[in-house]
Amino acid sequence: MKKILFALSLCLLCCSLAFAAPQDFVLINKTGVDIYVVYVSPSDSDDWGEDVMDEDILPNGESVMIEFPGKQRDSMWDIRVEDEDGDYLEWHGFNLKRVSEIVLLKNGQAQYQ
């Protein structure tokens, strides 16, 4: 029974990875404030689009998986986050086809891998 459950789990994992967009990434909030809105937009766009976060709030110290529907062609992306008061920070030029995790820091910097 354990072998069957393991095989099913492995199959589900492989299927989910097969359908993941190459730009999907984990966003980690270390800004010192809770984030209420997250925009992720192609770097060459003039529009931020809609809030991409599934949760209502991303507390400081927590993370969220940002997933893209379907296939996206763009490689370079910008991120904008807003706090409860509408104050915002922006980061530009992430190659999301090469980045799987982005840590937003207090000083307006970001770390990624």
XYZ file of C-alpha atoms in Angstrom:
113
model
C 0.000 0.000 0.000
C 2.838 2.401 0.846
C 4.417 1.754 -2.555
C 1.154 2.568 -4.307
C 0.711 5.808 -2.345
C 4.304 6.786 -3.053
C 3.852 6.084 -6.772
C 0.644 8.134 -6.875
C 2.302 11.017 -5.019
C 5.234 10.957 -7.406
C 2.888 10.919 -10.392
C 0.914 13.910 -9.064
C 4.128 15.828 -8.425
C 5.386 15.174 -11.942
C 2.036 16.196 -13.444
C 1.952 19.453 -11.485
C 5.509 20.276 -12.568
C 4.615 19.552 -16.173
C 1.841 22.151 -16.084
C 3.739 24.809 -14.101
C 4.607 27.907 -16.093
C 8.352 28.583 -16.263
C 7.783 31.965 -14.596
C 6.140 30.571 -11.426
C 8.070 31.582 -8.308
C 7.931 31.830 -4.520
C 7.710 35.377 -3.147
C 9.056 35.877 0.389
C 8.154 39.019 2.306
C 10.963 40.387 4.474
C 10.061 44.049 3.947
C 9.127 44.630 7.574
C 5.456 45.272 6.736
C 2.496 43.162 5.673
C 1.844 43.172 1.923
C -1.752 43.639 0.794
C -1.294 43.771 -2.997
C 1.220 42.151 -5.373
C 1.494 43.052 -9.043
C 3.744 41.154 -11.439
C 3.963 42.635 -14.914
C 6.176 42.124 -17.969
C 9.008 44.654 -17.887
C 7.952 46.151 -21.218
C 4.354 46.764 -20.075
C 2.932 50.130 -19.002
C 0.166 48.440 -16.972
C 0.523 46.555 -13.685
C -2.600 44.480 -14.298
C -4.394 42.798 -11.391
C -3.295 41.680 -7.931
C -1.772 38.196 -8.389
C -1.863 37.051 -4.790
C -4.358 34.340 -3.830
C -4.275 35.322 -0.178
C -5.554 38.673 1.039
C -2.407 39.543 3.013
C 1.207 38.363 2.864
C 2.483 38.920 6.413
C 6.086 39.938 6.981
C 8.230 36.790 7.186
C 5.775 34.663 5.177
C 5.828 33.424 1.571
C 3.364 32.845 -1.241
C 3.586 30.902 -4.508
C 2.957 33.151 -7.509
C 1.659 31.086 -10.412
C 1.112 32.136 -14.010
C -1.808 30.743 -15.986
C -0.824 28.957 -19.164
C 2.307 29.712 -21.096
C 3.832 33.164 -20.882
C 6.394 34.282 -23.441
C 7.971 37.117 -21.479
C 11.163 36.478 -19.530
C 11.710 39.826 -17.814
C 9.197 40.892 -15.157
C 8.700 43.691 -12.626
C 7.096 43.448 -9.175
C 5.140 46.053 -7.234
C 3.845 45.526 -3.700
C 1.574 47.722 -1.612
C 0.934 47.870 2.113
C -2.337 48.566 3.897
C -1.998 52.343 3.340
C -1.257 52.018 -0.386
C 2.448 52.804 0.064
C 4.404 50.822 -2.511
C 7.791 49.496 -3.522
C 8.805 48.340 -6.988
C 11.496 46.002 -8.249
C 12.410 45.729 -11.926
C 14.038 43.275 -14.297
C 13.601 39.770 -12.868
C 14.181 36.996 -15.390
C 11.452 34.693 -14.093
C 12.488 31.897 -16.436
C 15.686 31.665 -14.356
C 14.403 32.681 -10.906
C 12.388 30.378 -8.638
C 12.437 32.379 -5.404
C 12.462 36.126 -4.687
C 13.003 37.613 -1.218
C 11.833 41.217 -0.874
C 13.892 43.014 1.796
C 13.307 45.996 4.124
C 15.743 48.279 2.322
C 14.012 47.988 -1.064
C 16.530 45.374 -2.189
C 15.750 41.841 -3.300
C 17.541 38.510 -3.207
C 16.709 35.779 -5.656
C 17.701 32.338 -6.828
